[in-house]
């Protein structure tokens, strides 16, 4: 299954298909046509007014993407939450809780405490968002499959003024006050086809529903300019570039940071949508070997022991993973083992986004 998922992902993000791709193309073509009919019909019903988006009590900011995962939404959601809460607004993130076991509406963190600490229940990304809320930039964190009910619940019970919705561009039941659409610069729209033939969740023309676009640049050599120009000219939307940089490395058990200059000879592992992008950050630190797990994988103690054993065999000085993985393995790390997480910092001028989209009144 793992190899098949990787094969499909590679197929989705190929720029040019070849003879070897014919079996997957044939298998996915008809389902993709049906998906296209359904998604276009849904959007037509909203455009015609047959279906209507409903206004939530708080302001709603949607951080979404047009393609399948691995774009970098979670760090961007955190930055928007920190910005609004830092401006004195009672802010809450709202996620579907993908990969978690909770049903209904759940307050993962209120404005005081993390109430649900188990990532198996909440989902790993949600737990990371919750743990990113500090005393300096305090915000709440909720999950709900029904975004409208979740947003209204946050307003009624927590007096939330601004909801930062993690994902939800395709969810048209709730009206958004600001829609920010993210694209990964390197992957962009992949082969350009809709699911399951390609990575697109919506037709490209639905970019018109966004207020602005952020190009996520995880590679300093990636050609942002051409994509930025294409999007600005075709869709007449403001396009911003957010460079992702390694901010620091920290011990997952103690939280103690390590100077980037001291990091070298690494064994890395992760369970994310785009592992190669994570590993690219680590190559300058002498990346010795890696181990991949399925996206949102639930680790066991045996997995962590196996990782530590493999790292020792390679002669690695440091074992490194992502922040999203860190929240799932903290309790599984043996006393004599150190595992570090890399903290990514997205560069985003949120004030400029609000000004260029006419939403400075949020503040």
Short mmCIF file of C-alpha atoms in Angstrom, two decimals:
data_model
loop_
_atom_site.label_atom_id
_atom_site.label_comp_id
_atom_site.label_asym_id
_atom_site.label_seq_id
_atom_site.Cartn_x
_atom_site.Cartn_y
_atom_site.Cartn_z
CA UNK A 1 0.00 0.00 0.00
CA UNK A 2 2.83 2.38 0.92
CA UNK A 3 4.60 1.83 -2.39
CA UNK A 4 1.32 2.30 -4.25
CA UNK A 5 0.68 5.63 -2.49
CA UNK A 6 4.16 6.83 -3.40
CA UNK A 7 3.63 5.71 -6.97
CA UNK A 8 0.34 7.62 -7.21
CA UNK A 9 1.88 10.74 -5.66
CA UNK A 10 4.77 10.62 -8.14
CA UNK A 11 2.25 10.17 -10.96
CA UNK A 12 0.21 13.17 -9.78
CA UNK A 13 3.18 15.50 -9.72
CA UNK A 14 4.85 14.45 -12.94
CA UNK A 15 5.03 17.27 -15.44
CA UNK A 16 5.26 14.94 -18.43
CA UNK A 17 3.63 11.51 -18.50
CA UNK A 18 5.27 8.65 -20.38
CA UNK A 19 4.48 5.13 -21.60
CA UNK A 20 4.93 3.57 -18.16
CA UNK A 21 2.15 5.81 -16.78
CA UNK A 22 -0.53 4.38 -19.10
CA UNK A 23 -1.88 1.79 -16.56
CA UNK A 24 -2.51 4.45 -13.87
CA UNK A 25 -3.86 6.94 -16.40
CA UNK A 26 -6.33 4.34 -17.70
CA UNK A 27 -7.40 3.28 -14.18
CA UNK A 28 -8.00 6.83 -12.97
CA UNK A 29 -9.48 8.45 -16.08
CA UNK A 30 -13.15 7.48 -15.68
CA UNK A 31 -13.28 8.13 -11.89
CA UNK A 32 -11.69 11.52 -12.56
CA UNK A 33 -14.37 12.37 -15.12
CA UNK A 34 -17.12 11.50 -12.62
CA UNK A 35 -15.37 13.53 -9.91
CA UNK A 36 -15.17 16.48 -12.31
CA UNK A 37 -18.91 16.27 -13.04
CA UNK A 38 -19.78 16.18 -9.33
CA UNK A 39 -17.49 19.03 -8.27
CA UNK A 40 -18.49 21.27 -11.18
CA UNK A 41 -22.18 20.63 -10.57
CA UNK A 42 -21.77 21.51 -6.89
CA UNK A 43 -20.03 24.77 -7.76
CA UNK A 44 -22.76 25.54 -10.32
CA UNK A 45 -25.45 25.12 -7.67
CA UNK A 46 -23.67 27.62 -5.41
CA UNK A 47 -23.18 30.06 -8.28
CA UNK A 48 -26.86 29.79 -9.24
CA UNK A 49 -27.93 30.39 -5.64
CA UNK A 50 -29.59 27.00 -5.25
CA UNK A 51 -27.11 26.22 -2.50
CA UNK A 52 -25.99 29.05 -0.23
CA UNK A 53 -23.00 29.67 1.98
CA UNK A 54 -23.99 30.53 5.56
CA UNK A 55 -22.38 33.27 7.61
CA UNK A 56 -20.76 32.27 10.89
CA UNK A 57 -20.83 34.45 14.01
CA UNK A 58 -17.07 35.14 14.08
CA UNK A 59 -14.93 36.31 11.16
CA UNK A 60 -13.67 33.30 9.19
CA UNK A 61 -10.24 33.13 7.55
CA UNK A 62 -9.78 30.04 5.38
CA UNK A 63 -6.24 28.77 4.76
CA UNK A 64 -6.80 26.30 1.96
CA UNK A 65 -5.19 24.55 -0.97
CA UNK A 66 -6.35 23.42 -4.39
CA UNK A 67 -4.21 20.28 -4.41
CA UNK A 68 -3.73 17.26 -2.18
CA UNK A 69 -1.64 17.60 1.01
CA UNK A 70 1.93 18.51 1.70
CA UNK A 71 1.61 22.20 0.81
CA UNK A 72 2.49 23.66 4.23
CA UNK A 73 -0.88 24.76 5.61
CA UNK A 74 -0.20 24.00 9.27
CA UNK A 75 2.70 26.47 9.80
CA UNK A 76 0.71 29.14 7.92
CA UNK A 77 -2.38 28.54 10.08
CA UNK A 78 -0.20 28.93 13.17
CA UNK A 79 1.27 32.21 11.89
CA UNK A 80 -2.18 33.67 11.17
CA UNK A 81 -3.43 32.61 14.62
CA UNK A 82 -0.41 34.18 16.30
CA UNK A 83 -0.81 37.38 14.29
CA UNK A 84 -4.50 37.93 15.07
CA UNK A 85 -4.14 36.96 18.74
CA UNK A 86 -1.11 39.24 18.96
CA UNK A 87 -3.33 42.08 17.73
CA UNK A 88 -5.64 41.52 20.68
CA UNK A 89 -8.30 39.47 18.89
CA UNK A 90 -9.71 36.33 20.52
CA UNK A 91 -8.63 33.83 17.88
CA UNK A 92 -9.19 30.11 17.41
CA UNK A 93 -8.01 27.61 14.83
CA UNK A 94 -10.67 25.28 13.46
CA UNK A 95 -9.69 21.98 11.87
CA UNK A 96 -11.53 18.93 10.63
CA UNK A 97 -9.21 16.82 12.79
CA UNK A 98 -7.95 14.63 9.96
CA UNK A 99 -6.43 11.40 11.26
CA UNK A 100 -7.97 11.85 14.71
CA UNK A 101 -10.72 9.78 16.33
CA UNK A 102 -12.85 12.54 17.83
CA UNK A 103 -16.38 13.17 16.60
CA UNK A 104 -18.56 16.27 16.85
CA UNK A 105 -17.21 19.58 18.14
CA UNK A 106 -14.12 19.42 20.35
CA UNK A 107 -12.14 22.10 22.17
CA UNK A 108 -8.58 20.80 21.96
CA UNK A 109 -7.27 23.92 23.69
CA UNK A 110 -9.14 26.79 25.26
CA UNK A 111 -7.43 30.09 26.05
CA UNK A 112 -5.87 28.59 29.16
CA UNK A 113 -5.03 24.91 28.76
CA UNK A 114 -4.66 22.07 26.29
CA UNK A 115 -7.66 19.90 27.16
CA UNK A 116 -6.99 17.00 24.79
CA UNK A 117 -3.31 16.08 24.61
CA UNK A 118 -3.48 12.78 22.72
CA UNK A 119 -2.65 13.23 19.00
CA UNK A 120 -4.34 9.90 18.27
CA UNK A 121 -7.62 11.50 19.36
CA UNK A 122 -7.15 15.01 17.99
CA UNK A 123 -4.96 14.37 14.96
CA UNK A 124 -1.26 15.22 14.75
CA UNK A 125 -1.59 18.54 12.92
CA UNK A 126 -4.22 19.80 15.36
CA UNK A 127 -2.02 18.87 18.32
CA UNK A 128 0.87 20.78 16.77
CA UNK A 129 -1.32 23.86 16.31
CA UNK A 130 -2.53 23.65 19.91
CA UNK A 131 0.99 23.33 21.32
CA UNK A 132 2.14 26.33 19.27
CA UNK A 133 -0.16 28.61 21.26
CA UNK A 134 1.97 30.31 23.92
CA UNK A 135 1.27 32.86 26.64
CA UNK A 136 2.64 35.55 24.31
CA UNK A 137 0.45 34.58 21.34
CA UNK A 138 -2.48 32.79 22.92
CA UNK A 139 -5.24 31.25 20.85
CA UNK A 140 -7.75 28.42 21.15
CA UNK A 141 -7.93 25.30 18.99
CA UNK A 142 -11.03 23.32 17.98
CA UNK A 143 -12.00 20.46 15.70
CA UNK A 144 -15.31 19.91 13.96
CA UNK A 145 -16.31 18.17 10.74
CA UNK A 146 -19.15 20.72 10.50
CA UNK A 147 -17.18 23.95 10.17
CA UNK A 148 -20.21 26.24 10.56
CA UNK A 149 -21.30 24.61 13.81
CA UNK A 150 -17.71 24.59 15.05
CA UNK A 151 -17.20 28.30 14.30
CA UNK A 152 -20.47 29.29 15.99
CA UNK A 153 -19.66 27.10 19.00
CA UNK A 154 -16.31 28.88 19.35
CA UNK A 155 -18.09 32.24 19.32
CA UNK A 156 -20.77 31.16 21.80
CA UNK A 157 -18.57 29.36 24.33
CA UNK A 158 -15.17 31.07 23.97
CA UNK A 159 -16.21 34.51 22.69
CA UNK A 160 -14.01 33.90 19.64
CA UNK A 161 -13.78 36.85 17.27
CA UNK A 162 -11.71 35.32 14.46
CA UNK A 163 -11.63 31.73 13.25
CA UNK A 164 -8.59 30.57 11.25
CA UNK A 165 -9.86 27.56 9.36
CA UNK A 166 -7.28 24.91 8.58
CA UNK A 167 -8.22 23.70 5.07
CA UNK A 168 -11.81 24.02 3.88
CA UNK A 169 -11.54 25.71 0.49
CA UNK A 170 -13.83 23.03 -0.97
CA UNK A 171 -16.24 23.32 1.96
CA UNK A 172 -18.75 25.84 0.69
CA UNK A 173 -21.32 25.50 3.46
CA UNK A 174 -19.57 28.20 5.50
CA UNK A 175 -19.00 31.70 4.16
CA UNK A 176 -15.40 32.89 4.39
CA UNK A 177 -14.48 36.50 5.11
CA UNK A 178 -10.97 35.93 3.79
CA UNK A 179 -9.79 33.00 1.67
CA UNK A 180 -6.05 32.41 1.34
CA UNK A 181 -5.06 29.75 -1.18
CA UNK A 182 -1.68 28.03 -0.88
CA UNK A 183 0.43 26.44 -3.61
CA UNK A 184 3.75 24.66 -3.25
CA UNK A 185 6.14 26.32 -5.72
CA UNK A 186 7.89 23.10 -6.72
CA UNK A 187 4.80 20.91 -7.06
CA UNK A 188 2.32 23.63 -8.09
CA UNK A 189 -0.61 21.82 -9.82
CA UNK A 190 1.32 18.68 -10.77
CA UNK A 191 0.01 17.06 -13.95
CA UNK A 192 -2.97 19.42 -13.92
CA UNK A 193 -5.71 16.78 -13.67
CA UNK A 194 -8.49 16.45 -11.10
CA UNK A 195 -8.56 13.64 -8.54
CA UNK A 196 -7.84 10.78 -8.75
CA UNK A 197 -6.07 11.28 -12.10
CA UNK A 198 -4.18 14.27 -10.71
CA UNK A 199 -3.72 16.19 -7.45
CA UNK A 200 -6.37 18.88 -8.04
CA UNK A 201 -9.32 18.87 -5.63
CA UNK A 202 -11.02 21.64 -7.61
CA UNK A 203 -10.75 22.87 -11.22
CA UNK A 204 -8.07 25.52 -11.65
CA UNK A 205 -10.67 28.17 -12.51
CA UNK A 206 -11.94 28.02 -8.92
CA UNK A 207 -8.93 30.09 -7.90
CA UNK A 208 -11.32 32.98 -8.61
CA UNK A 209 -12.99 32.24 -5.25
CA UNK A 210 -9.80 33.08 -3.34
CA UNK A 211 -8.94 36.56 -2.11
CA UNK A 212 -5.21 36.00 -2.45
CA UNK A 213 -2.59 33.34 -3.08
CA UNK A 214 0.53 32.42 -1.13
CA UNK A 215 3.27 30.52 -2.95
CA UNK A 216 5.06 28.31 -0.44
CA UNK A 217 8.75 28.20 -1.27
CA UNK A 218 10.62 25.45 0.55
CA UNK A 219 13.59 25.62 -1.81
CA UNK A 220 15.52 28.85 -2.27
CA UNK A 221 16.31 27.94 -5.90
CA UNK A 222 12.68 27.28 -6.90
CA UNK A 223 11.41 29.49 -9.78
CA UNK A 224 8.70 31.51 -8.01
CA UNK A 225 8.56 34.39 -10.47
CA UNK A 226 6.99 32.59 -13.43
CA UNK A 227 4.23 31.03 -11.34
CA UNK A 228 3.56 34.32 -9.56
CA UNK A 229 3.26 36.17 -12.88
CA UNK A 230 0.98 33.48 -14.34
CA UNK A 231 -1.41 33.57 -11.37
CA UNK A 232 -1.49 37.36 -11.16
CA UNK A 233 -2.18 37.82 -14.87
CA UNK A 234 -4.70 35.00 -15.28
CA UNK A 235 -6.70 35.38 -12.06
CA UNK A 236 -6.07 39.03 -11.10
CA UNK A 237 -5.34 38.08 -7.51
CA UNK A 238 -2.55 39.36 -5.26
CA UNK A 239 0.15 36.70 -5.00
CA UNK A 240 2.61 36.57 -2.09
CA UNK A 241 5.70 34.41 -1.64
CA UNK A 242 6.42 32.75 1.69
CA UNK A 243 9.89 31.30 2.15
CA UNK A 244 10.10 28.44 4.63
CA UNK A 245 13.32 28.29 6.63
CA UNK A 246 14.70 26.04 9.35
CA UNK A 247 14.24 28.13 12.50
CA UNK A 248 15.84 25.80 15.06
CA UNK A 249 16.20 22.21 16.26
CA UNK A 250 14.90 21.20 19.70
CA UNK A 251 14.98 18.13 21.92
CA UNK A 252 11.48 16.66 21.77
CA UNK A 253 11.50 15.49 25.40
CA UNK A 254 12.99 18.57 27.05
CA UNK A 255 12.22 21.33 24.54
CA UNK A 256 15.84 22.52 24.76
CA UNK A 257 17.07 24.04 21.49
CA UNK A 258 20.35 23.25 19.76
CA UNK A 259 22.37 25.74 17.74
CA UNK A 260 21.94 25.00 14.05
CA UNK A 261 25.71 25.21 13.64
CA UNK A 262 26.13 22.19 15.93
CA UNK A 263 23.84 19.93 13.89
CA UNK A 264 25.62 17.37 11.67
CA UNK A 265 25.57 13.68 10.66
CA UNK A 266 21.81 13.17 10.68
CA UNK A 267 19.44 10.21 10.54
CA UNK A 268 15.96 11.50 9.70
CA UNK A 269 12.47 10.06 9.64
CA UNK A 270 8.94 11.37 9.11
CA UNK A 271 5.32 10.52 8.34
CA UNK A 272 4.25 13.46 6.19
CA UNK A 273 2.87 14.06 2.71
CA UNK A 274 6.14 15.30 1.15
CA UNK A 275 9.10 13.66 2.92
CA UNK A 276 11.60 14.65 0.23
CA UNK A 277 11.03 18.34 0.94
CA UNK A 278 11.74 17.79 4.63
CA UNK A 279 14.92 15.89 3.83
CA UNK A 280 16.08 18.66 1.50
CA UNK A 281 16.33 20.98 4.51
CA UNK A 282 18.63 18.47 6.19
CA UNK A 283 21.04 17.75 3.33
CA UNK A 284 23.38 20.63 4.31
CA UNK A 285 23.81 18.97 7.72
CA UNK A 286 25.14 15.70 6.22
CA UNK A 287 22.01 13.57 5.96
CA UNK A 288 23.23 9.96 6.32
CA UNK A 289 19.99 8.01 5.93
CA UNK A 290 16.21 8.31 6.16
CA UNK A 291 13.11 6.28 6.99
CA UNK A 292 9.62 7.09 5.71
CA UNK A 293 6.23 6.22 7.18
CA UNK A 294 2.76 6.77 5.73
CA UNK A 295 1.30 10.25 6.16
CA UNK A 296 -0.34 10.64 9.62
CA UNK A 297 1.17 7.30 10.74
CA UNK A 298 0.65 6.38 14.42
CA UNK A 299 4.04 5.41 15.84
CA UNK A 300 4.68 2.64 18.37
CA UNK A 301 7.49 2.18 20.89
CA UNK A 302 8.88 -0.53 18.62
CA UNK A 303 9.07 1.97 15.74
CA UNK A 304 11.09 4.43 17.83
CA UNK A 305 13.46 1.69 19.02
CA UNK A 306 13.94 0.56 15.42
CA UNK A 307 14.66 4.15 14.35
CA UNK A 308 17.22 4.57 17.14
CA UNK A 309 18.91 1.28 16.22
CA UNK A 310 19.10 2.23 12.53
CA UNK A 311 20.50 5.65 13.40
CA UNK A 312 23.20 4.06 15.55
CA UNK A 313 24.21 1.76 12.68
CA UNK A 314 24.72 4.72 10.36
CA UNK A 315 26.89 6.52 12.92
CA UNK A 316 24.45 9.43 13.16
CA UNK A 317 25.00 12.05 15.85
CA UNK A 318 21.45 13.39 15.65
CA UNK A 319 18.05 11.84 14.95
CA UNK A 320 15.76 14.44 13.41
CA UNK A 321 12.05 14.48 12.61
CA UNK A 322 9.31 17.04 11.94
CA UNK A 323 7.27 18.97 14.49
CA UNK A 324 4.17 17.15 13.32
CA UNK A 325 5.81 13.82 14.11
CA UNK A 326 7.25 15.11 17.38
CA UNK A 327 3.84 15.46 19.04
CA UNK A 328 3.18 11.76 18.41
CA UNK A 329 6.42 10.24 19.67
CA UNK A 330 7.34 12.22 22.80
CA UNK A 331 6.07 9.53 25.19
CA UNK A 332 7.77 6.72 23.22
CA UNK A 333 11.34 8.01 23.34
CA UNK A 334 13.56 5.91 25.68
CA UNK A 335 15.44 7.69 28.46
CA UNK A 336 18.82 7.10 26.85
CA UNK A 337 17.73 8.36 23.42
CA UNK A 338 17.55 11.92 22.12
CA UNK A 339 15.38 12.78 19.13
CA UNK A 340 15.15 16.32 17.81
CA UNK A 341 12.50 18.14 15.79
CA UNK A 342 13.16 20.76 13.16
CA UNK A 343 11.04 23.88 13.56
CA UNK A 344 10.13 25.57 10.28
CA UNK A 345 9.41 29.28 10.14
CA UNK A 346 7.33 30.67 7.25
CA UNK A 347 8.01 34.27 6.27
CA UNK A 348 4.60 35.89 5.78
CA UNK A 349 3.62 39.56 5.74
CA UNK A 350 0.09 39.10 7.08
CA UNK A 351 -0.53 42.84 7.44
CA UNK A 352 0.24 43.28 3.72
CA UNK A 353 -2.18 40.46 2.90
CA UNK A 354 -4.96 42.13 4.90
CA UNK A 355 -4.26 45.50 3.28
CA UNK A 356 -4.14 44.13 -0.28
CA UNK A 357 -7.37 42.17 0.15
CA UNK A 358 -9.27 44.99 1.86
CA UNK A 359 -9.46 43.18 5.18
CA UNK A 360 -7.44 45.45 7.43
CA UNK A 361 -10.74 46.11 9.24
CA UNK A 362 -10.25 42.67 10.81
CA UNK A 363 -8.04 44.45 13.29
#
